[in-house]
Structures are given as structure tokens and as C-alpha cells.
Short mmCIF file of C-alpha atoms in Angstrom, two decimals:
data_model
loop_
_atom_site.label_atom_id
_atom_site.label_comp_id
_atom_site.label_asym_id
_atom_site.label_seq_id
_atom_site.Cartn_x
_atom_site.Cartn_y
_atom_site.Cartn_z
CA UNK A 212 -5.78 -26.21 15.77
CA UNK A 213 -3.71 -23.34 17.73
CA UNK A 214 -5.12 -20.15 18.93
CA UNK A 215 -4.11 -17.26 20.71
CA UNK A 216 -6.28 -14.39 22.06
CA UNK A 217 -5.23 -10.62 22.68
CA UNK A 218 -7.61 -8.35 24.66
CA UNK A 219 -8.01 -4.73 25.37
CA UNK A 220 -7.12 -5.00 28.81
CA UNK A 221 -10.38 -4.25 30.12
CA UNK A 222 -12.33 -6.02 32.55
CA UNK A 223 -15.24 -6.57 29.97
CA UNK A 224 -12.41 -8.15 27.26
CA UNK A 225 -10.44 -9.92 29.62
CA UNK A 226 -13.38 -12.03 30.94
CA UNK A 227 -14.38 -12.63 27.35
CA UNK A 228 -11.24 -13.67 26.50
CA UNK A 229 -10.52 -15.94 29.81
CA UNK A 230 -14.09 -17.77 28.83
CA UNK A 231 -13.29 -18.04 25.60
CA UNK A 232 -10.29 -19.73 26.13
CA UNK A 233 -11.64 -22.24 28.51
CA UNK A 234 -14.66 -23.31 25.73
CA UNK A 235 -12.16 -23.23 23.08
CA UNK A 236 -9.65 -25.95 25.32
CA UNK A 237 -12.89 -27.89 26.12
CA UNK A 238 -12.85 -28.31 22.61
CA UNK A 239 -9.59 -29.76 22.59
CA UNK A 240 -7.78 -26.86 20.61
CA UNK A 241 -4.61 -25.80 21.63
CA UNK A 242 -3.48 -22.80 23.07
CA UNK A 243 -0.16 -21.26 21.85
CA UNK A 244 0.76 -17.81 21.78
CA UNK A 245 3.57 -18.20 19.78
CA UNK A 246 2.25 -20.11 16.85
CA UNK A 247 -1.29 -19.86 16.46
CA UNK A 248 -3.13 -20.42 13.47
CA UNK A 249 -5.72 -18.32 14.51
CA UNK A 250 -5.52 -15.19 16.55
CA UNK A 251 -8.92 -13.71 18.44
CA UNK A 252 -8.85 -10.08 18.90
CA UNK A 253 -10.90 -9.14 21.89
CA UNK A 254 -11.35 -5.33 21.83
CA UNK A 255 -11.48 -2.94 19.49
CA UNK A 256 -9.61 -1.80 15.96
CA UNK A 257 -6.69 -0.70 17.79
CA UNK A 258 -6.48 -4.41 19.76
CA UNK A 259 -6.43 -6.08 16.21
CA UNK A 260 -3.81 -3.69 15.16
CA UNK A 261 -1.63 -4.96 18.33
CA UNK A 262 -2.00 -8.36 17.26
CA UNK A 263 -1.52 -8.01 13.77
CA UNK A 264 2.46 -6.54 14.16
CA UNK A 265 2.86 -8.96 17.57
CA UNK A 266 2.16 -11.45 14.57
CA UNK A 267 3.55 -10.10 11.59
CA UNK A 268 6.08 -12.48 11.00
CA UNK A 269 3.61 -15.37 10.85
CA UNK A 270 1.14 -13.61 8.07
CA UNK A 271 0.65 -17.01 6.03
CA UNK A 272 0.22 -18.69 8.69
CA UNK A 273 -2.22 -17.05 11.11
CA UNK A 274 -5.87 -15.55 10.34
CA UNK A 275 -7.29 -13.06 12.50
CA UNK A 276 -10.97 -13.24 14.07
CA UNK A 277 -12.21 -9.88 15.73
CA UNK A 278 -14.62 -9.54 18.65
CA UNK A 279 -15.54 -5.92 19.26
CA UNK A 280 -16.30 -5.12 23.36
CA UNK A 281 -16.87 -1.30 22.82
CA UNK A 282 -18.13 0.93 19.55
CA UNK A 283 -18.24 -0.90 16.00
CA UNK A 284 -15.21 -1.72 14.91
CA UNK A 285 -14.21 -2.19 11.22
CA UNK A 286 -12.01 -5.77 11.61
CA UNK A 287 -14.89 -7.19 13.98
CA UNK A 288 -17.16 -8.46 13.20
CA UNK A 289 -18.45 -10.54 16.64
CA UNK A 290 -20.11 -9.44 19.59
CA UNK A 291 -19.79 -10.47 23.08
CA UNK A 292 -23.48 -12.20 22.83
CA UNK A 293 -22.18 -14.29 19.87
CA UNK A 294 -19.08 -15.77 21.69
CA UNK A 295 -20.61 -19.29 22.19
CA UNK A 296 -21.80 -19.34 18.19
CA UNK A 297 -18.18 -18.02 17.54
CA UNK A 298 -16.81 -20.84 19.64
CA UNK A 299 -18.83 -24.18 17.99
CA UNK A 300 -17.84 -22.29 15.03
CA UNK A 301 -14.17 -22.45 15.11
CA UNK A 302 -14.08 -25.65 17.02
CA UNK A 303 -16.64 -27.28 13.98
CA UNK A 304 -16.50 -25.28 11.07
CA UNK A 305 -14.34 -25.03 8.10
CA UNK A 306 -13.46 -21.37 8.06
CA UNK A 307 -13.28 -18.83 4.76
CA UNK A 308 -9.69 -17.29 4.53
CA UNK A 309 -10.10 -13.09 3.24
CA UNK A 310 -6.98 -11.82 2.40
CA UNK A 311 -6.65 -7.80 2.32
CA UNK A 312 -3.48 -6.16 0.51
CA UNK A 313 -0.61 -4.17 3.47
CA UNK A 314 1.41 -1.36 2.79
CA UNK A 315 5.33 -2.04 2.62
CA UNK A 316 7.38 0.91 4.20
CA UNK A 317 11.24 1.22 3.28
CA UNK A 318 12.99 3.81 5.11
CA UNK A 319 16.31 4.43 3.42
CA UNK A 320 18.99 7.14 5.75
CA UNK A 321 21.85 9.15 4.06
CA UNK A 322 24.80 6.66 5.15
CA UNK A 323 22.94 4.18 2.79
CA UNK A 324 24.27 1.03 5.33
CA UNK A 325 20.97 0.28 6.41
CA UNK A 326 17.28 0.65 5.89
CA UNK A 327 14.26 -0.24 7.70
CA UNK A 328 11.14 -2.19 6.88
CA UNK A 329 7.47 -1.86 7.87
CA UNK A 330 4.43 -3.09 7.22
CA UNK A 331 1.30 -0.66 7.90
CA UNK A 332 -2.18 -2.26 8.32
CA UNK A 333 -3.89 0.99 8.28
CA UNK A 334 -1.53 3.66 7.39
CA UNK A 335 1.57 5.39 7.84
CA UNK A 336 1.81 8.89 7.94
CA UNK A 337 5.11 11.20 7.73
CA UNK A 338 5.37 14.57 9.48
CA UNK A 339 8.94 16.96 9.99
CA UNK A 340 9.46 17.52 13.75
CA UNK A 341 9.92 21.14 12.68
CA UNK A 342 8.24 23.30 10.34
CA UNK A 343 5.79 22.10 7.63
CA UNK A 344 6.94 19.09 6.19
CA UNK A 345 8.84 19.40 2.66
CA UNK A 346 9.42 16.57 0.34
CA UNK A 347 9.33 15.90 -3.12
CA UNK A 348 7.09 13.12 -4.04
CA UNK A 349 7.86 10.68 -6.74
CA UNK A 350 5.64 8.32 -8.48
CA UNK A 351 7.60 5.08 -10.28
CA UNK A 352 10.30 7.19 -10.35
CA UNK A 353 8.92 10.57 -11.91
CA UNK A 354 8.93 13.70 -10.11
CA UNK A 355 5.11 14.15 -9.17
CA UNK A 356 5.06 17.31 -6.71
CA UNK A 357 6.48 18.97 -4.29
CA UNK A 358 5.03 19.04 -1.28
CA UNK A 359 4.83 21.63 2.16
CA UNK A 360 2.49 20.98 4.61
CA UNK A 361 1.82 19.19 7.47
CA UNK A 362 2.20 16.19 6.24
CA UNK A 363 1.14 13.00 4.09
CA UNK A 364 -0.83 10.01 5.07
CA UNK A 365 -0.43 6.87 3.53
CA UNK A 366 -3.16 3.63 3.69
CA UNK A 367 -4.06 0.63 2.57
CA UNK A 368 -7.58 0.38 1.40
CA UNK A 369 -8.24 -1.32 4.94
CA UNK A 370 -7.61 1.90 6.48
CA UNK A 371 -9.13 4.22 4.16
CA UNK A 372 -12.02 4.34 6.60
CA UNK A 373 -9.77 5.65 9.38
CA UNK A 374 -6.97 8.32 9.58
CA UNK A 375 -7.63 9.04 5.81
CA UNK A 376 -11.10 9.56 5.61
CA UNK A 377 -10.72 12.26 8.20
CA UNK A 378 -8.21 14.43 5.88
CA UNK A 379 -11.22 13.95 2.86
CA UNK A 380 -9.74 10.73 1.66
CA UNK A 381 -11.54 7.97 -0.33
CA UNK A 382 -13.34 4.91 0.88
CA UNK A 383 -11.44 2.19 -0.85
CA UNK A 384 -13.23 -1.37 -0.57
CA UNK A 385 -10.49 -3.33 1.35
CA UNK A 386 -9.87 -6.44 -1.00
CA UNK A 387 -8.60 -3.47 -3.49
CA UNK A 388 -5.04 -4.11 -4.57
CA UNK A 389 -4.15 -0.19 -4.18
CA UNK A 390 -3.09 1.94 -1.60
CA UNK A 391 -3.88 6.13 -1.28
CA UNK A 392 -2.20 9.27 -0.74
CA UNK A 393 -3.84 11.64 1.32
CA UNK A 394 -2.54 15.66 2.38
CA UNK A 395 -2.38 17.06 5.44
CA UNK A 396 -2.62 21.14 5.36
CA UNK A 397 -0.87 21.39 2.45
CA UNK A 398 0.30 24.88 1.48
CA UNK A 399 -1.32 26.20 -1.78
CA UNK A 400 -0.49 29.90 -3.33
CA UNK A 401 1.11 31.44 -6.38
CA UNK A 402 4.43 30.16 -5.46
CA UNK A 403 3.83 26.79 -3.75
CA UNK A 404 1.28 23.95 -5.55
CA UNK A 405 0.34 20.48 -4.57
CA UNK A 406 -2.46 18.46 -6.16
CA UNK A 407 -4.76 18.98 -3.30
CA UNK A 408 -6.57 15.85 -4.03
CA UNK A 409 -6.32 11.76 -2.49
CA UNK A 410 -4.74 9.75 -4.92
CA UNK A 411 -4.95 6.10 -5.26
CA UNK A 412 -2.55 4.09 -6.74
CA UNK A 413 -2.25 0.44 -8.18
CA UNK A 414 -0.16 -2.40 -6.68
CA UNK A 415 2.30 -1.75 -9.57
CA UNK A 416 3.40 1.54 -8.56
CA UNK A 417 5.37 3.10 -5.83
CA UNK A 418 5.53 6.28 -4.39
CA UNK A 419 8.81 7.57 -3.06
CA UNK A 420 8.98 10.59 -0.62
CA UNK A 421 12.22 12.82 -1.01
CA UNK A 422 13.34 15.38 1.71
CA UNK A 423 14.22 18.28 1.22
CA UNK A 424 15.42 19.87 4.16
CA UNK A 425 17.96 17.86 6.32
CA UNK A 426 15.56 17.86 9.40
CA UNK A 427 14.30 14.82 11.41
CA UNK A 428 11.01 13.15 10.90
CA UNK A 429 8.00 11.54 12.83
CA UNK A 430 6.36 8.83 10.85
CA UNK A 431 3.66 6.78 12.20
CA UNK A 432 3.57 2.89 11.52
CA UNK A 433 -0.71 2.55 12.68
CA UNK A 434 -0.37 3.08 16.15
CA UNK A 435 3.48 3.42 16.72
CA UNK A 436 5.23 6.40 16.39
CA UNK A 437 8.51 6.59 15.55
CA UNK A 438 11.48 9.07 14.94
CA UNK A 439 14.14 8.84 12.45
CA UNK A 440 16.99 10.60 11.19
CA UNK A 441 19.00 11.22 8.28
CA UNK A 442 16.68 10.10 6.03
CA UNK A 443 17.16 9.78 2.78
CA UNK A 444 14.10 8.38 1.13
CA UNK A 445 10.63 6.89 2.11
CA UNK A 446 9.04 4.10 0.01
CA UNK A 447 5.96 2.87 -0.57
CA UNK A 448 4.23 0.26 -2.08
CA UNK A 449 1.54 -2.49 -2.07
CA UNK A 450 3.00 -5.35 0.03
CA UNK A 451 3.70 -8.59 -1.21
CA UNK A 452 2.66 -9.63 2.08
CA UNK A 453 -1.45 -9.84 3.04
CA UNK A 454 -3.46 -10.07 6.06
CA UNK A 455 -5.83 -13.20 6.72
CA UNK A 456 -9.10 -12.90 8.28
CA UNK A 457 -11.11 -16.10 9.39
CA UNK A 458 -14.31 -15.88 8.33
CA UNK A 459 -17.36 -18.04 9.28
CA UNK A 460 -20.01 -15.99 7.66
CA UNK A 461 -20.37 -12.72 5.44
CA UNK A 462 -18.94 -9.49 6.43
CA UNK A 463 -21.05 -6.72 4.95
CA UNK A 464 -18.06 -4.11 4.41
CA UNK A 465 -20.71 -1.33 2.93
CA UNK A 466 -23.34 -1.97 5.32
CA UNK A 467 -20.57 -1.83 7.88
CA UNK A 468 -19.50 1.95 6.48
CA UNK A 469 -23.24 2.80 6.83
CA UNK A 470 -23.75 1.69 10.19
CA UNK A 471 -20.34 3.89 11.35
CA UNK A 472 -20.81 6.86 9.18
CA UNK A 473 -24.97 7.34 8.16
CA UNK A 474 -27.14 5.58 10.49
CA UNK A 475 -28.46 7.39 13.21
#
């Protein structure tokens, strides 16, 4: 077997991920940073996030394990006292594959001679560069809303516990095929209207996001930010790509929620 491990860049993850390494070649695995079938995220949420888009390109063919060095994090699910267990376990043990559902991101620009392609593991979100953000919004191809605001944020059920649950959205479990549409200060009065309300939609429908205004646009991708121009449309949709997590025992997603958002 091949593995790979990412780390923080800390000095607590790097020596977990150094000693790691050396048990996991004792064990006569492999190391290979370009194909791995099993990438070890030593960090936090945002380190998995790293390694998932370094990786994208190898989705069916690389599961992710998360170790967690600093405050709970929702794709780990090891601690730095477990890392010998976590070890034998990989080395010895047949390992559970848990696939959660991406978002696809098309970015379509006004020339129509190219578009661009993302996938989000926790969300994308969409935001003018000037002024509130105005864009019609489109649901399999019917005119839903228009919206002004700050902007929209887009997840998959995986990331319904970050970015989106701080704008009011819903908890989503993440093995949901569905991904949710969640405002950002939108503008509500006897002229302008927006549902003011998360939506969640199915793996059969796509949202498309319209502009308005011919102004330029800062969209998020998780943790990179990026500007574009001239853009014509945004799509969205449930990605026929999926995440795998390697899994060695349960992962308690609701206990999980309670431990980050009720318990003392």
C-alpha cells in the first residue's frame, strides 16, 4: 500500500507526521506522494482541505484519514495519543471506504471560449467586488429569485457545519446526496425580495447564478479565493465525483456536532 501524509506545518504535526511515517515504512508500506492510496491529514479541517484539491485528480483512487493536532475537527477523527493504534491499523486492517457527495462549480465568462471547473469540499461562496452582489438565481432552469446582498454560499452537506451554519444554515448529515443555498445580508423591503431562508436541494437539480450587473466577482473555492471576470454564469450541482474517507472504526457524525456545538 502507498501513503502520503500532509501536516499543518507545526512543530506538534510535523513530528507526528515524521513518526508516523517511519512506523508506517517499518511496516513495509510505501511512501509516495504522488500516488497514494491513502492520504493522512495531520492538522486540522483546513489541512484535509489542502490535501483533498493537492489530490483531487486521484478521488477514486485515494481515501483520506484525518488526525486532528489542535481543536476538534469535523474530517478527524484521530488523536495524537492514538497514532500507534492508527498505525497497526492501516498496516493490518482491512479499512471501510465512506464516500461523501462534492459540489461541482462551472464558471462560464461572456466570450463563451472557455469555462472553468471546481470542485468544493465545503463550499463555495460568490461575492461582487463592488456593491451588494446582484444575480438572478435559477433553479433547473426556472427563474427562482433575484437576489442583492452580500452574497450566497454554497455547500455540500460536509460543510454544512462550517461557513453555512454561521449564516443560519442547516446541518445536513454528510452522506446526504444534496447540497444548500445559504444568504448572506440579503436585502429585503417593498421593492427588493429574496426567500430569506437555506435551501437544500437534491443531486438532480442545479442551481445557476445569473449576473446582473457587468462587475467582477470574488468566489471562494473552500479556502482559495479567487477573482474572475466577465462572467457569464455560475453553476452548481452535486458532483459526480465523491470524496473517500478510510475508516477503521465508527465515526459518530451527531455526537461529533454535539461535542463542537453543545457540550460544555
Amino acid at each position: 500500500m502507498k501513503f502520503a501524509i500532509t501536516s499543518k506545518g507545526d512543530q506538534t504535526s510535523n513530528m507526528l507526521m515524521q513518526k508516523m511515517r517511519t512506523y508506517l515504512l517499518d511496516f513495509q508500506l510505501e511512501y509516495d506522494e504522488n500516488q497514494p492510496d491513502i492520504v493522512i491529514s495531520v492538522g486540522g479541517d483546513g489541512t484535509l482541505l489542502y490535501a483533498f484539491h493537492r489530490y483531487r485528480n486521484r478521488l477514486d483512487k485515494t481515501a483520506f484519514i484525518g488526525v486532528h493536532t489542535g481543536h476538534l475537527g469535523f474530517y478527524a477523527d484521530w488523536v495524537p495519543e492514538e497514532i500507534e493504534k492508527m498505525v497497526i491499523a492501516i498496516a493490518k486492517t482491512p479499512y471501510q471506504v465512506v464516500e461523501y457527495p462534492l459540489l461541482e462549480v462551472i464558471i462560464r465568462y461572456i466570450n463563451g471560449n472557455r469555462e472553468s471547473r471546481y470542485l468544493a469540499l465545503n463550499e463555495c461562496t460568490v461575492k461582487s467586488v463592488e456593491g451588494s452582489l446582484v444575480m438572478n438565481l435559477e433553479i433547473k432552469g426556472q427563474l427562482f429569485e433575484t437576489f442583492r446582498g452580500d452574497g450566497l454560499c454554497i455547500s455540500t452537506p460536509s460543510g454544512s457545519t462550517a461557513y453555512n451554519k454561521s449564516l443560519g444554515g442547516a446541518i445536513l448529515h454528510p452522506s446526504l446526496e444534496a447540497f444548500q443555498i445559504a444568504e448572506m445580508a440579503s436585502i429585503n423591503n417593498r421593492v427588493f425580495r429574496t426567500i430569506g431562508s437555506p435551501l437544500i436541494l437534491p443531486s438532480h437539480h442545479t442551481c445557476m447564478l445569473k449576473p446582473i450587473n457587468d462587475v467582477d466577482y470574488q468566489i471562494t473555492i473552500d479556502h482559495l479565493t479567487l477573482l474572475h471576470k466577465d462572467v457569464k454564469s455560475i453553476q452548481f450541482r452535486v458532483a459526480d465525483e465523491k470524496i473517500r474517507f478510510a475508516r477503521f472504526r465508527a465515526f459518530p457524525f451527531w455526537q461529533r456536532v454535539r461535542d463542537s456545538f453543545v457540550s460544555d
